[in-house]
Amino acid sequence: MTEPGWGPGALPPRPLFVLRNGSDEELGACTRISGLFGVLRPEPPAVPLELIGCAPTAPLRAALDEDGTVPRVQLWALDRSGRPMSRLDLPLHITEARASRVDTGLVDITLAAGVPAPPPTAARPVWDAWYEGAPQTPNLWAAYGPEGRAQWLRLAFDHTAARLTGKPDERRPDPSGGTFHLDGSFVTDLPGLHCAIGEAVSGPGGYFGKDLHALDDCLYGGFGATPPFTLVLHHWAAAQQALLTERCAGPGQSVSSSESVMDLLGRHRVAVVLQESEQMPPR
C-alpha cells in the first residue's frame, strides 16, 4: 500500500475522524468511532391503518375468512361526486376485522401496516379542497406552500390522466399546434411553476409534469398537448425573479429552475413567448 506522504504499508496519521461545522471550522477530532459500520439498525415501526365502515365485496370477504392477506391492492380516494381523486398502493395484511362502529352491516378492518409513503400533513387541506370536486377556478394551488403544491400536482396527475384517457395508466396521442397561456402571477417556486404549466395546458387542476423529468415525459404526448405549440408567459418578470433562487443541477454547472424548464421546452419545439401586455386572455 502506497499513499502520498505515507510509506509502504504505513497507516494514516491520527486522528482519523474530524468534526466540522457548516463553515468548515474544525470542532474536534477522534481516533476511533463505534456504531458506524456493521450495525443493524431496526426499521421504523409499522403504523397500522384502520379502514372504518367497510362494505366488503366477495373477494375481500374471502380474504377475511381465510388468511387475511391480499398481495397487492390500491386504496382509492373519491371526491363527493364519486370521481377517483387519488390512489395509494398498500399491502393488505389484515390483523383484525370487527363490526363497525359506524353502522350495522359494515366492518372496521385493521391492517398491519399503512401505505409505504403516506401523504404528509400538508396534504390534508389540499385533499379537503379536491374532495369538494375538481377545481373550476385557476390558481387555487397558490394558497399552499411548496409541499402542498407538490401534493396538488399529485392529485392533478390522477385527475388529468383519468380525464384524458379514462384510465390513469394509459395515454392517447394529442394533436399538436395551438397556443397556451401561462399565468405567472403566483409562481414563486418550482412546484408552482409546474402547477401553472399544467393549468395553462389543461385548465384548472390540470397536470403537465411535476418536475423536469415528468415535464419531459409529458412533452412526448398523452397529457393534452404535443409539440410544436406556443406557450405565452404572462406576469413572468416576478416569477422569473422568484425562481432565480431555485437551482437545478445541469451538466457541470448549476442553472436556475426557470432556465432548465425553458431549455427543455425549447428542445421539444415549444415556442415560448413573453407577453409584454400583462393581461391574461379570458379562459
GROMACS .gro file of N, CA, C and O in nm, residues 63-115:
model
  212
   63ALA      N    1  -6.094  -1.298   0.175
   63ALA     CA    2  -5.968  -1.272   0.246
   63ALA      C    3  -5.991  -1.267   0.396
   63ALA      O    4  -5.908  -1.315   0.474
   64LEU      N    5  -6.102  -1.210   0.439
   64LEU     CA    6  -6.133  -1.205   0.582
   64LEU      C    7  -6.156  -1.344   0.639
   64LEU      O    8  -6.117  -1.373   0.752
   65ASP      N    9  -6.216  -1.432   0.558
   65ASP     CA   10  -6.246  -1.567   0.605
   65ASP      C   11  -6.124  -1.659   0.600
   65ASP      O   12  -6.121  -1.761   0.671
   66GLU      N   13  -6.023  -1.622   0.517
   66GLU     CA   14  -5.906  -1.710   0.504
   66GLU      C   15  -5.790  -1.655   0.586
   66GLU      O   16  -5.800  -1.643   0.708
   67ASP      N   17  -5.680  -1.619   0.522
   67ASP     CA   18  -5.563  -1.577   0.599
   67ASP      C   19  -5.552  -1.426   0.616
   67ASP      O   20  -5.459  -1.376   0.677
   68GLY      N   21  -5.649  -1.354   0.560
   68GLY     CA   22  -5.648  -1.209   0.579
   68GLY      C   23  -5.544  -1.135   0.499
   68GLY      O   24  -5.508  -1.022   0.534
   69THR      N   25  -5.497  -1.194   0.389
   69THR     CA   26  -5.393  -1.130   0.310
   69THR      C   27  -5.433  -1.122   0.163
   69THR      O   28  -5.479  -1.220   0.106
   70VAL      N   29  -5.417  -1.007   0.106
   70VAL     CA   30  -5.432  -0.986  -0.038
   70VAL      C   31  -5.301  -0.927  -0.086
   70VAL      O   32  -5.253  -0.829  -0.030
   71PRO      N   33  -5.235  -0.988  -0.188
   71PRO     CA   34  -5.097  -0.948  -0.222
   71PRO      C   35  -5.079  -0.800  -0.250
   71PRO      O   36  -4.990  -0.736  -0.198
   72ARG      N   37  -5.163  -0.741  -0.333
   72ARG     CA   38  -5.142  -0.602  -0.374
   72ARG      C   39  -5.276  -0.536  -0.399
   72ARG      O   40  -5.359  -0.587  -0.473
   73VAL      N   41  -5.298  -0.423  -0.334
   73VAL     CA   42  -5.424  -0.351  -0.352
   73VAL      C   43  -5.395  -0.203  -0.369
   73VAL      O   44  -5.284  -0.156  -0.341
   74GLN      N   45  -5.493  -0.131  -0.415
   74GLN     CA   46  -5.487   0.014  -0.423
   74GLN      C   47  -5.604   0.072  -0.345
   74GLN      O   48  -5.717   0.024  -0.356
   75LEU      N   49  -5.574   0.172  -0.266
   75LEU     CA   50  -5.676   0.244  -0.192
   75LEU      C   51  -5.706   0.372  -0.268
   75LEU      O   52  -5.620   0.459  -0.282
   76TRP      N   53  -5.827   0.381  -0.321
   76TRP     CA   54  -5.867   0.497  -0.400
   76TRP      C   55  -5.943   0.594  -0.311
   76TRP      O   56  -6.035   0.555  -0.238
   77ALA      N   57  -5.908   0.721  -0.319
   77ALA     CA   58  -5.985   0.826  -0.253
   77ALA      C   59  -6.078   0.888  -0.356
   77ALA      O   60  -6.035   0.926  -0.466
   78LEU      N   61  -6.207   0.897  -0.324
   78LEU     CA   62  -6.307   0.951  -0.415
   78LEU      C   63  -6.358   1.086  -0.363
   78LEU      O   64  -6.367   1.106  -0.242
   79ASP      N   65  -6.390   1.176  -0.454
   79ASP     CA   66  -6.445   1.304  -0.410
   79ASP      C   67  -6.596   1.289  -0.387
   79ASP      O   68  -6.652   1.179  -0.397
   80ARG      N   69  -6.663   1.399  -0.358
   80ARG     CA   70  -6.805   1.394  -0.325
   80ARG      C   71  -6.891   1.339  -0.438
   80ARG      O   72  -6.997   1.280  -0.415
   81SER      N   73  -6.844   1.355  -0.561
   81SER     CA   74  -6.921   1.307  -0.675
   81SER      C   75  -6.891   1.161  -0.708
   81SER      O   76  -6.951   1.105  -0.799
   82GLY      N   77  -6.797   1.101  -0.635
   82GLY     CA   78  -6.759   0.963  -0.663
   82GLY      C   79  -6.647   0.950  -0.765
   82GLY      O   80  -6.611   0.838  -0.803
   83ARG      N   81  -6.591   1.063  -0.810
   83ARG     CA   82  -6.482   1.059  -0.908
   83ARG      C   83  -6.352   1.022  -0.837
   83ARG      O   84  -6.321   1.074  -0.731
   84PRO      N   85  -6.271   0.932  -0.894
   84PRO     CA   86  -6.141   0.899  -0.833
   84PRO      C   87  -6.055   1.024  -0.818
   84PRO      O   88  -6.035   1.100  -0.912
   85MET      N   89  -6.005   1.044  -0.698
   85MET     CA   90  -5.927   1.163  -0.665
   85MET      C   91  -5.779   1.132  -0.653
   85MET      O   92  -5.694   1.205  -0.702
   86SER      N   93  -5.747   1.021  -0.586
   86SER     CA   94  -5.608   0.980  -0.571
   86SER      C   95  -5.605   0.831  -0.538
   86SER      O   96  -5.707   0.774  -0.496
   87ARG      N   97  -5.490   0.771  -0.556
   87ARG     CA   98  -5.476   0.628  -0.525
   87ARG      C   99  -5.346   0.604  -0.451
   87ARG      O  100  -5.246   0.669  -0.475
   88LEU      N  101  -5.350   0.510  -0.360
   88LEU     CA  102  -5.235   0.476  -0.278
   88LEU      C  103  -5.216   0.324  -0.282
   88LEU      O  104  -5.311   0.248  -0.262
   89ASP      N  105  -5.094   0.279  -0.308
   89ASP     CA  106  -5.064   0.136  -0.304
   89ASP      C  107  -5.034   0.095  -0.161
   89ASP      O  108  -4.965   0.167  -0.087
   90LEU      N  109  -5.084  -0.020  -0.120
   90LEU     CA  110  -5.057  -0.069   0.014
   90LEU      C  111  -5.073  -0.219   0.020
   90LEU      O  112  -5.149  -0.278  -0.058
   91PRO      N  113  -5.000  -0.284   0.111
   91PRO     CA  114  -5.020  -0.427   0.133
   91PRO      C  115  -5.143  -0.448   0.221
   91PRO      O  116  -5.161  -0.378   0.320
   92LEU      N  117  -5.227  -0.540   0.183
   92LEU     CA  118  -5.349  -0.566   0.260
   92LEU      C  119  -5.326  -0.689   0.347
   92LEU      O  120  -5.362  -0.800   0.310
   93HIS      N  121  -5.265  -0.667   0.461
   93HIS     CA  122  -5.245  -0.775   0.558
   93HIS      C  123  -5.333  -0.744   0.678
   93HIS      O  124  -5.303  -0.658   0.760
   94ILE      N  125  -5.447  -0.813   0.685
   94ILE     CA  126  -5.550  -0.784   0.784
   94ILE      C  127  -5.515  -0.851   0.916
   94ILE      O  128  -5.491  -0.971   0.922
   95THR      N  129  -5.513  -0.772   1.022
   95THR     CA  130  -5.487  -0.827   1.156
   95THR      C  131  -5.614  -0.838   1.239
   95THR      O  132  -5.619  -0.916   1.333
   96GLU      N  133  -5.717  -0.761   1.203
   96GLU     CA  134  -5.842  -0.767   1.280
   96GLU      C  135  -5.957  -0.714   1.196
   96GLU      O  136  -5.940  -0.619   1.119
   97ALA      N  137  -6.072  -0.777   1.209
   97ALA     CA  138  -6.195  -0.729   1.145
   97ALA      C  139  -6.307  -0.744   1.247
   97ALA      O  140  -6.320  -0.848   1.313
   98ARG      N  141  -6.387  -0.641   1.263
   98ARG     CA  142  -6.492  -0.640   1.365
   98ARG      C  143  -6.610  -0.559   1.315
   98ARG      O  144  -6.599  -0.483   1.218
   99ALA      N  145  -6.723  -0.574   1.383
   99ALA     CA  146  -6.841  -0.496   1.348
   99ALA      C  147  -6.807  -0.347   1.357
   99ALA      O  148  -6.744  -0.301   1.452
  100SER      N  149  -6.851  -0.272   1.259
  100SER     CA  150  -6.813  -0.131   1.252
  100SER      C  151  -6.884  -0.047   1.356
  100SER      O  152  -7.001  -0.071   1.390
  101ARG      N  153  -6.812   0.051   1.405
  101ARG     CA  154  -6.872   0.147   1.498
  101ARG      C  155  -6.953   0.252   1.422
  101ARG      O  156  -7.017   0.337   1.483
  102VAL      N  157  -6.949   0.247   1.287
  102VAL     CA  158  -7.020   0.345   1.206
  102VAL      C  159  -7.165   0.304   1.183
  102VAL      O  160  -7.258   0.384   1.201
  103ASP      N  161  -7.185   0.178   1.144
  103ASP     CA  162  -7.321   0.134   1.109
  103ASP      C  163  -7.325  -0.017   1.112
  103ASP      O  164  -7.222  -0.085   1.095
  104THR      N  165  -7.442  -0.071   1.136
  104THR     CA  166  -7.458  -0.216   1.135
  104THR      C  167  -7.442  -0.268   0.992
  104THR      O  168  -7.479  -0.201   0.895
  105GLY      N  169  -7.392  -0.388   0.980
  105GLY     CA  170  -7.371  -0.448   0.849
  105GLY      C  171  -7.237  -0.413   0.787
  105GLY      O  172  -7.197  -0.472   0.687
  106LEU      N  173  -7.165  -0.318   0.846
  106LEU     CA  174  -7.033  -0.281   0.797
  106LEU      C  175  -6.926  -0.334   0.892
  106LEU      O  176  -6.957  -0.378   1.004
  107VAL      N  177  -6.803  -0.333   0.846
  107VAL     CA  178  -6.693  -0.382   0.929
  107VAL      C  179  -6.582  -0.277   0.934
  107VAL      O  180  -6.563  -0.199   0.841
  108ASP      N  181  -6.510  -0.275   1.044
  108ASP     CA  182  -6.387  -0.198   1.058
  108ASP      C  183  -6.270  -0.295   1.049
  108ASP      O  184  -6.268  -0.399   1.116
  109ILE      N  185  -6.173  -0.263   0.964
  109ILE     CA  186  -6.062  -0.353   0.936
  109ILE      C  187  -5.931  -0.286   0.974
  109ILE      O  188  -5.906  -0.171   0.933
  110THR      N  189  -5.849  -0.355   1.051
  110THR     CA  190  -5.717  -0.304   1.087
  110THR      C  191  -5.612  -0.377   1.005
  110THR      O  192  -5.611  -0.501   1.000
  111LEU      N  193  -5.525  -0.300   0.940
  111LEU     CA  194  -5.415  -0.356   0.862
  111LEU      C  195  -5.286  -0.348   0.943
  111LEU      O  196  -5.267  -0.256   1.024
  112ALA      N  197  -5.197  -0.443   0.919
  112ALA     CA  198  -5.071  -0.446   0.993
  112ALA      C  199  -4.987  -0.322   0.968
  112ALA      O  200  -4.914  -0.276   1.055
  113ALA      N  201  -4.995  -0.269   0.848
  113ALA     CA  202  -4.917  -0.151   0.813
  113ALA      C  203  -4.995  -0.067   0.713
  113ALA      O  204  -5.077  -0.118   0.638
  114GLY      N  205  -4.965   0.062   0.714
  114GLY     CA  206  -5.032   0.152   0.622
  114GLY      C  207  -4.957   0.163   0.490
  114GLY      O  208  -4.882   0.074   0.451
  115VAL      N  209  -4.975   0.274   0.422
  115VAL     CA  210  -4.909   0.295   0.294
  115VAL      C  211  -4.761   0.319   0.317
  115VAL      O  212  -4.721   0.381   0.417
   0.00000   0.00000   0.00000
